[in-house]
Tab-separated table of C-alpha atoms in Angstrom:
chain	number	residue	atom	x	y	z
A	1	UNK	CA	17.641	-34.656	93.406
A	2	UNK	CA	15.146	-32.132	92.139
A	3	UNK	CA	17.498	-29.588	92.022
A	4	UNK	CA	19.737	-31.981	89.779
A	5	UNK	CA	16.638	-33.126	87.220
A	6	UNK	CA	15.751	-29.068	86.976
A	7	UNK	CA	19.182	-28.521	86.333
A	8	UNK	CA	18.997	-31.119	83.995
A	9	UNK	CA	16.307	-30.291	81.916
A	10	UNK	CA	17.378	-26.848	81.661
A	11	UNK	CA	20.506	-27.521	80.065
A	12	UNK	CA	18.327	-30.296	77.616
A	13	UNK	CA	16.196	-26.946	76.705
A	14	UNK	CA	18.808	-24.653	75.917
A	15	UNK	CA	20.828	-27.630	74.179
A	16	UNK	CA	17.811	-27.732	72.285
A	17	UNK	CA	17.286	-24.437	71.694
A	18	UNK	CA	20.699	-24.168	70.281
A	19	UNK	CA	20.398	-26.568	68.046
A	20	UNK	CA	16.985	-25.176	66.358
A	21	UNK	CA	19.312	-21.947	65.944
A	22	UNK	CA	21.994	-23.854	64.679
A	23	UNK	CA	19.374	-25.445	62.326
A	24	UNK	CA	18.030	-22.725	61.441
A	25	UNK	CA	21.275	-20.567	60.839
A	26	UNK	CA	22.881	-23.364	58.588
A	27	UNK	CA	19.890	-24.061	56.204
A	28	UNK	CA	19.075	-21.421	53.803
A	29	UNK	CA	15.912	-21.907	50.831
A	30	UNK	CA	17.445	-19.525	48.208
A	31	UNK	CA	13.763	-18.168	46.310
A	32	UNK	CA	13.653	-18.654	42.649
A	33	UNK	CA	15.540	-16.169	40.381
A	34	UNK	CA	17.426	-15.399	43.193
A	35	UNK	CA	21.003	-15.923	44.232
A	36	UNK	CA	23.295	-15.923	47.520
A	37	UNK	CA	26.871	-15.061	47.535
A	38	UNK	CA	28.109	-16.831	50.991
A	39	UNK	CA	31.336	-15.715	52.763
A	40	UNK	CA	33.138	-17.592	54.515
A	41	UNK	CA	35.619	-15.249	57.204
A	42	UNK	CA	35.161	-12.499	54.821
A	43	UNK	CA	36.120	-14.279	52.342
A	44	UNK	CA	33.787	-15.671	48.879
A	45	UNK	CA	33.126	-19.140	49.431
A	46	UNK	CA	29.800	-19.895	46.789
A	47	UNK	CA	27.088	-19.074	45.333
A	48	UNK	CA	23.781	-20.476	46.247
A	49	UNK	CA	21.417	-20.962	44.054
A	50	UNK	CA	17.215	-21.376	43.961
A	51	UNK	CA	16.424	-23.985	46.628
A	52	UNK	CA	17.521	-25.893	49.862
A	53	UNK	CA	21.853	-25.057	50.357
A	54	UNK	CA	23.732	-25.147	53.638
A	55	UNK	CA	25.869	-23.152	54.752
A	56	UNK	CA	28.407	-23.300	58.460
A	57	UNK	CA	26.426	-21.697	61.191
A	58	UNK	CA	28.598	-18.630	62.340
A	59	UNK	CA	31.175	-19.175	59.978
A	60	UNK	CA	29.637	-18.392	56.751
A	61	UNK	CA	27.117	-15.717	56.091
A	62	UNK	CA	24.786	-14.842	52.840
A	63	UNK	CA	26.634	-11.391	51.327
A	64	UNK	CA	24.821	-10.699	49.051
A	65	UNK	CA	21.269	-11.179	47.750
A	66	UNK	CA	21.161	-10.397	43.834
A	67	UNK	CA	17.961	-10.789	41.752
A	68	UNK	CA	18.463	-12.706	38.585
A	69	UNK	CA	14.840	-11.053	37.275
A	70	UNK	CA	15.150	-8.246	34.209
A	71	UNK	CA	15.044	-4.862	35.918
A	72	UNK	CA	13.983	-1.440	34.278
A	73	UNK	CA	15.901	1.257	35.342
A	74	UNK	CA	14.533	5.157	34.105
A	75	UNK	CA	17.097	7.045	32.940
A	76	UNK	CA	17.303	10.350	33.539
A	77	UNK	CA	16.622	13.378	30.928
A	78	UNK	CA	19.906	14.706	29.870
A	79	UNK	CA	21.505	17.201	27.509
A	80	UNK	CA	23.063	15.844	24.384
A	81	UNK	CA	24.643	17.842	21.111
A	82	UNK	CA	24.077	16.226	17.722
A	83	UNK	CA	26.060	15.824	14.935
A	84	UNK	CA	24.920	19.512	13.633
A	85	UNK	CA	25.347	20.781	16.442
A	86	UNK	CA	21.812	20.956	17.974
A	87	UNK	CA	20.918	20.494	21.698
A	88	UNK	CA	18.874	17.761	22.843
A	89	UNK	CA	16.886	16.588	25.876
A	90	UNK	CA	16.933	13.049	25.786
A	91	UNK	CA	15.826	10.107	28.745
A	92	UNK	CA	14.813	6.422	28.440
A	93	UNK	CA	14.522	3.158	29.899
A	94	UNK	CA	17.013	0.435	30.030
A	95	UNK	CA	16.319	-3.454	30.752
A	96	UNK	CA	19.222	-5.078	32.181
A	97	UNK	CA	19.712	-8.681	34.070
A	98	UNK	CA	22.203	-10.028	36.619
A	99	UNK	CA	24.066	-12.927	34.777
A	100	UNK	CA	27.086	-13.307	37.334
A	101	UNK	CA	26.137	-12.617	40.981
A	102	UNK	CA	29.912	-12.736	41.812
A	103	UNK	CA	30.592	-10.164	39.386
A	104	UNK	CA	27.681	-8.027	40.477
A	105	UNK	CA	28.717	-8.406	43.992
A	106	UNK	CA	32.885	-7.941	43.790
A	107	UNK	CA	32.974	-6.265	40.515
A	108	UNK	CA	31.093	-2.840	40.772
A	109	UNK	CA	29.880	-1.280	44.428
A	110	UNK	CA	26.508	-0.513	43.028
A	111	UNK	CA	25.588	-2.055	39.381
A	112	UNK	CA	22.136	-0.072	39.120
A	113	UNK	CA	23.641	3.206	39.190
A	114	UNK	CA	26.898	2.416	37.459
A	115	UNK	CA	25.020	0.679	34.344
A	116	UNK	CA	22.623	3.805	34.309
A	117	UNK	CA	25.401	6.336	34.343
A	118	UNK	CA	26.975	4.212	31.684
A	119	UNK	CA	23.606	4.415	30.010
A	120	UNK	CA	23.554	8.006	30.069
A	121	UNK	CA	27.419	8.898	28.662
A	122	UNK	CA	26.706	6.021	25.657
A	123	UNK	CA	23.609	7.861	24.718
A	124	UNK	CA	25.055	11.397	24.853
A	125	UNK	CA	27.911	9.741	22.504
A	126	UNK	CA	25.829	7.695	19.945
A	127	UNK	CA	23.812	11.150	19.729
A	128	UNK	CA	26.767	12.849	18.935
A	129	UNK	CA	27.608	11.010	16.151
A	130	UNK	CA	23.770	11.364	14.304
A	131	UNK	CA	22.114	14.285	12.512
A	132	UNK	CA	19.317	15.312	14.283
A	133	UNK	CA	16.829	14.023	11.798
A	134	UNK	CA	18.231	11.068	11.576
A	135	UNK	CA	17.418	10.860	15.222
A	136	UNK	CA	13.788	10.566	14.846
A	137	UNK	CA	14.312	8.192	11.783
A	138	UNK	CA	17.067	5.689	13.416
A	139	UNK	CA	15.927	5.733	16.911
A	140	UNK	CA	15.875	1.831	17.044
A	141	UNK	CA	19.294	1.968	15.574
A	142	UNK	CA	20.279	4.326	17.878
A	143	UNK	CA	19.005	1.566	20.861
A	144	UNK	CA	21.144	-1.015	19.219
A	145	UNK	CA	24.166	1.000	19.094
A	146	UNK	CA	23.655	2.185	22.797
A	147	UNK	CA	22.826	-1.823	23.849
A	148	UNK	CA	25.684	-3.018	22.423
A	149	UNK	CA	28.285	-0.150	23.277
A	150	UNK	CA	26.756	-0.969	27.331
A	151	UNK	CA	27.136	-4.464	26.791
A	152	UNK	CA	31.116	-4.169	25.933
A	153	UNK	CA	31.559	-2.087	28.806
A	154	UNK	CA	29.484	-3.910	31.621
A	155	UNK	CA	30.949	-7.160	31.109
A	156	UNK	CA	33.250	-7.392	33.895
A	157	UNK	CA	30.025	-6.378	36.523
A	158	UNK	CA	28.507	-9.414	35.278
A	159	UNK	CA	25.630	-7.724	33.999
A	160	UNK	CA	23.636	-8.229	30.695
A	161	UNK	CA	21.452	-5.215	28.843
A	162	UNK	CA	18.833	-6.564	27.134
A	163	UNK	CA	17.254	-3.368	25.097
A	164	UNK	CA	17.689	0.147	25.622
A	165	UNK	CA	14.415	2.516	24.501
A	166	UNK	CA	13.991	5.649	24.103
A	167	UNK	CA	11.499	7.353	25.499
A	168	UNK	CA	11.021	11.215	24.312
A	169	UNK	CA	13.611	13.094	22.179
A	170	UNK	CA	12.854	17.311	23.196
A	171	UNK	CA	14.861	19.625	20.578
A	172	UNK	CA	14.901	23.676	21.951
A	173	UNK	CA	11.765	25.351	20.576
A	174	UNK	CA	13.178	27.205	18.197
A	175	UNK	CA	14.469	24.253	16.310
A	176	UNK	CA	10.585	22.932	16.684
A	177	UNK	CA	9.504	25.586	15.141
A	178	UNK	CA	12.165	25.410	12.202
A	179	UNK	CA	11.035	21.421	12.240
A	180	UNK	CA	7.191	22.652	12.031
A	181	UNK	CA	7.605	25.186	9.156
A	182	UNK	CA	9.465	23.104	7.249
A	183	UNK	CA	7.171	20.104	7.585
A	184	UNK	CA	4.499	22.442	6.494
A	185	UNK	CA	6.141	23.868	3.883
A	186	UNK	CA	6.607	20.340	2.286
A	187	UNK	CA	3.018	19.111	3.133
A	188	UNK	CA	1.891	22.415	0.635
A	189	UNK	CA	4.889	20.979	-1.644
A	190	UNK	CA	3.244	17.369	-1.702
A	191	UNK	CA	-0.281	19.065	-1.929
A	192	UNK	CA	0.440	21.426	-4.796
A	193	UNK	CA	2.408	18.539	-6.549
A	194	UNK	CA	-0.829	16.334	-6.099
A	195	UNK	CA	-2.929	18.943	-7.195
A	196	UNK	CA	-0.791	19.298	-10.364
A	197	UNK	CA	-0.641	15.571	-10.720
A	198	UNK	CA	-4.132	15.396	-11.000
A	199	UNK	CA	-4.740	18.222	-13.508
A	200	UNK	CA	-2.381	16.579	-15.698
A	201	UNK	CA	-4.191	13.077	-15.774
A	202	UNK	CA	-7.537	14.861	-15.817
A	203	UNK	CA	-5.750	16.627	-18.957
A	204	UNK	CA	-4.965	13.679	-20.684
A	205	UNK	CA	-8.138	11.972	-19.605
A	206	UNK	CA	-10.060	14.831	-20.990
A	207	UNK	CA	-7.745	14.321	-24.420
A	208	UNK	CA	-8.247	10.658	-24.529
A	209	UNK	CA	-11.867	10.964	-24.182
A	210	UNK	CA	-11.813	13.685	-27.181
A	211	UNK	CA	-9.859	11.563	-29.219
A	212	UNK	CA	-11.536	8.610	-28.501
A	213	UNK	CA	-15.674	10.270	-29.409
A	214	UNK	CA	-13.864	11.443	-32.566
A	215	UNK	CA	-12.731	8.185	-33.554
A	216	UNK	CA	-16.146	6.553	-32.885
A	217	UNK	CA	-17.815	9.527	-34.817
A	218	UNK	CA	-15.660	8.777	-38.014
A	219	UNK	CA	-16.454	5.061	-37.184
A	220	UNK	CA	-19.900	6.144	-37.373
A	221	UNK	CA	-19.448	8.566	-40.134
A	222	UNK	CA	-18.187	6.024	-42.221
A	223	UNK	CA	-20.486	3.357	-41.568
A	224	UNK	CA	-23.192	5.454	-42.343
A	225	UNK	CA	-21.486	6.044	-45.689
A	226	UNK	CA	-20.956	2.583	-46.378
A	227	UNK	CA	-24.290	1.506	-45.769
A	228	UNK	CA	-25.793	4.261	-47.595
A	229	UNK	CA	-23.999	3.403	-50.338
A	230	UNK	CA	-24.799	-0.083	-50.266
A	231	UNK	CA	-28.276	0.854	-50.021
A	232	UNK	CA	-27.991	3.221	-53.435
A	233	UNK	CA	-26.607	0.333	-54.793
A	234	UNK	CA	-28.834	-1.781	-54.459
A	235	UNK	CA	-31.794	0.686	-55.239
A	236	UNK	CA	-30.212	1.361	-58.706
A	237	UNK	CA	-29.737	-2.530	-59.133
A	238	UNK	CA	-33.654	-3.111	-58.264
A	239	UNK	CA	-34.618	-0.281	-60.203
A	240	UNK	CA	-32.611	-1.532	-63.279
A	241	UNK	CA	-34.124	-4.538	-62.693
A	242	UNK	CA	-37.834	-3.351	-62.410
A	243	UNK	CA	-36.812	-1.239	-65.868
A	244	UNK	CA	-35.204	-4.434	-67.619
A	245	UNK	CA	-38.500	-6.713	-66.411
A	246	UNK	CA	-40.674	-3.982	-67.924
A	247	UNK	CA	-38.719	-3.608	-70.917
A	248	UNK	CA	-38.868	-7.146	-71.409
A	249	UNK	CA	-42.807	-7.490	-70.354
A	250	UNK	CA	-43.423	-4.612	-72.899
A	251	UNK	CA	-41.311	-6.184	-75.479
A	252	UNK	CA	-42.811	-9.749	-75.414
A	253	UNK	CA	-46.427	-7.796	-75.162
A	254	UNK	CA	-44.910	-5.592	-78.835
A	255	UNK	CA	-43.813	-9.287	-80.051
A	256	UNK	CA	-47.794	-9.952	-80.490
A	257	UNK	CA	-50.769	-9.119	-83.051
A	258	UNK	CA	-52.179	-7.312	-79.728
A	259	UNK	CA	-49.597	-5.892	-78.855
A	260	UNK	CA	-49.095	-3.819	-81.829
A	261	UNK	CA	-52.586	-2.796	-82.082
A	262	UNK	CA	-52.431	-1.687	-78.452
A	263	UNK	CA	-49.400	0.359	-79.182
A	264	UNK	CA	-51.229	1.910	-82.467
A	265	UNK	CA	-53.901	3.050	-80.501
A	266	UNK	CA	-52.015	4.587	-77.949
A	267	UNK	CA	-50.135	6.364	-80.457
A	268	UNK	CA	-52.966	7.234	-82.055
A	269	UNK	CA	-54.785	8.262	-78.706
A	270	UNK	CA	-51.141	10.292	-77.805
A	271	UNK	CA	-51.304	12.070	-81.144
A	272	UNK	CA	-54.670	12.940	-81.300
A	273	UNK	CA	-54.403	14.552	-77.710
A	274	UNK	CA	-51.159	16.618	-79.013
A	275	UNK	CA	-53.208	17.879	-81.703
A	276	UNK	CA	-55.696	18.967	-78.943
A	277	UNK	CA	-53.014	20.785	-76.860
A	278	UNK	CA	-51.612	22.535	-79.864
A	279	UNK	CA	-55.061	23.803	-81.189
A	280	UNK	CA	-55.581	25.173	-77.518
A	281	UNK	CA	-52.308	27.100	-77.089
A	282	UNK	CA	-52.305	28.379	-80.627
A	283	UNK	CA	-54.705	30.168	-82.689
A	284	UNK	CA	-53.426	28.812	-86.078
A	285	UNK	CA	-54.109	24.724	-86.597
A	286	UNK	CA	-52.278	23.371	-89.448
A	287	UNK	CA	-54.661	19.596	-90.626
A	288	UNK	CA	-53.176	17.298	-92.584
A	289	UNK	CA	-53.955	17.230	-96.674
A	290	UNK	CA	-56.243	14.004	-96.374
A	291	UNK	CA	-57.273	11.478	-93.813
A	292	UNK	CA	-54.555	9.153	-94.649
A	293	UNK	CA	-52.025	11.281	-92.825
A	294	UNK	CA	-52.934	10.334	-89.376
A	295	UNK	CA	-52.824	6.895	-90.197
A	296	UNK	CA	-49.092	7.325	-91.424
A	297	UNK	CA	-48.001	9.147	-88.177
A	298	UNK	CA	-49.236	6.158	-86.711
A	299	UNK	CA	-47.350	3.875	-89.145
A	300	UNK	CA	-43.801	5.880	-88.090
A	301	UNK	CA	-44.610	5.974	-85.098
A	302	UNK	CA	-45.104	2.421	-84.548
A	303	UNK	CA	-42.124	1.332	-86.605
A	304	UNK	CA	-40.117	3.981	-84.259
A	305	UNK	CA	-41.424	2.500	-81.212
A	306	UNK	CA	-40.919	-1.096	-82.343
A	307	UNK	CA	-37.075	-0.080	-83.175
A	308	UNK	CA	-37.032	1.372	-79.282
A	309	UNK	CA	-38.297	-1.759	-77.858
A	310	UNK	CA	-36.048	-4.141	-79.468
A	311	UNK	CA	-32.992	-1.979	-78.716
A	312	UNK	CA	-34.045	-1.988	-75.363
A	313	UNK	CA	-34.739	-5.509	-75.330
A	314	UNK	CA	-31.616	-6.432	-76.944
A	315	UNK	CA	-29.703	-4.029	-73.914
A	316	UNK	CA	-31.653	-5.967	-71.042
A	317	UNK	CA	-30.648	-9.317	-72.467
A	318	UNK	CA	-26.951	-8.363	-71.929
């Protein structure tokens, strides 16, 4: 009886135990971004996809694990020949995604190297079809060209490029040099160009400004003019004036009994003190024949001045 219930519970541990493996064997938790190909006698069966699948214990089995993450792969340096004929060293990096895990697993033994080879022959031939300076200018047309020429070709593996970059672009060093002399010789270009550039505006900033203090100096020239002919102006207008007011004091003064005398004994006061003058610059003094001579110098001389004053008068009134 003990023998029996041993017997017993031995086979209850293994049937246990096999059914833990069986368990174990037929659930699978697929990790996320991940993906199992399950074959079924050798043959494809499905694809299992991020979370809990089951599969037949001993029947089917996971082929293939593929990564659905992006994946940089380096690419090599390599050799490539430009459109002109100049030798390049040339490597990058390409980004590149599992989109089909069936493809990726039936349609190419090893994707990784196949879409880096593929990466290396579409660069050497997108290279070949550019200058080399238009190389360094185009590079991220270069990237496009190479993504999309990758793209047509890796379809059938089930694999997508995302971006292709290049990382370093190495010409032979004598074709650096070339590159550095002639990038030199057109910085002196651009300098000597700037340099002429600015004597020419400094040129015509230096005319301008000439130009411009010779205007303002005939401005000023001619202002000065103007005003100091307006000033002459009016000088000779107020002196007329002063001479008309005195003309006309003098004449209404000559109008009176006063007046008169005042201007007969001035007269008489002027002519005695020519008289003076004549008798001291001469030797010789000629006197009139009688007393009554002075007295008619006067007269003229009065009837002169009156003529004067109303000629004068008569000018100022106009």
């Amino acid at each position: 009886m003990d023998v029996l219930l041993s017997y017993l519970l031995s086979v209850q541990t293994l049937l246990l135990v096999f059914i833990i493996v069986l368990l174990k064997s037929s659930i699978k938790f697929v990790p996320q971004n991940r993906a199992y190909v399950i074959e079924r006698f050798g043959k494809y069966q499905s694809t299992k996809e991020a979370g809990l699948n089951f599969i037949l214990p001993f029947i089917d089995r996971v082929a293939a694990d593929r990564s659905l993450k992006e994946k940089a792969v380096d690419v090599p340096e390599q050799s490539a020949i430009t459109k002109d004929n100049i030798s390049l060293s040339v490597d990058g990096v390409l980004y590149f995604r599992v989109l089909d895990p069936y493809k990726a697993t039936y349609g190419i033994d090893d994707y990784v190297f196949a879409v880096t080879q593929l990466a290396q022959t579409t660069m050497r031939s997108e290279l070949g079809k550019m200058e080399l300076d238009k190389t360094f200018e185009e590079r991220d047309i270069l990237n496009t060209n190479i993504v999309a020429a990758i793209n047509e070709a890796s379809g059938p593996w089930g694999i997508q490029v995302l971006r292709y970059e290049i990382k370093d672009i190495v010409p032979p060093l004598s074709v650096m040099e070339a590159m550095e002399a002639q990038m030199k010789a057109e910085r002196v270009k651009r300098a000597q160009i700037l340099e002429s550039e600015g004597d020419r505006q400094a040129a015509i900033n230096r005319a301008e400004g000439e130009k411009a203090s010779v205007v303002l100096a005939a401005e000023a020239d001619k202002s000065e003019a103007v005003l100091r002919a307006e000033g002459e102006a009016k000088a000779i207008v107020a002196v007329a004036a002063a001479q008309a007011e005195a003309l006309r004091q003098v004449g209404e003064a000559a109008a009176t009994e006063e007046g008169q005398k005042a201007i007969q004994l001035d007269l008489a006061t002027k002519a005695i003190e020519a008289k003076e003058a004549i008798a001291k610059e001469s030797s010789v003094v000629l006197l009139p024949d009688s007393g009554t001579d002075i007295a008619g110098v006067v007269a003229q001389a009065t009837t002169i001045i009156n003529s004067l004053n109303r000629a004068k008068y008569d000018v100022a009134k106009r």
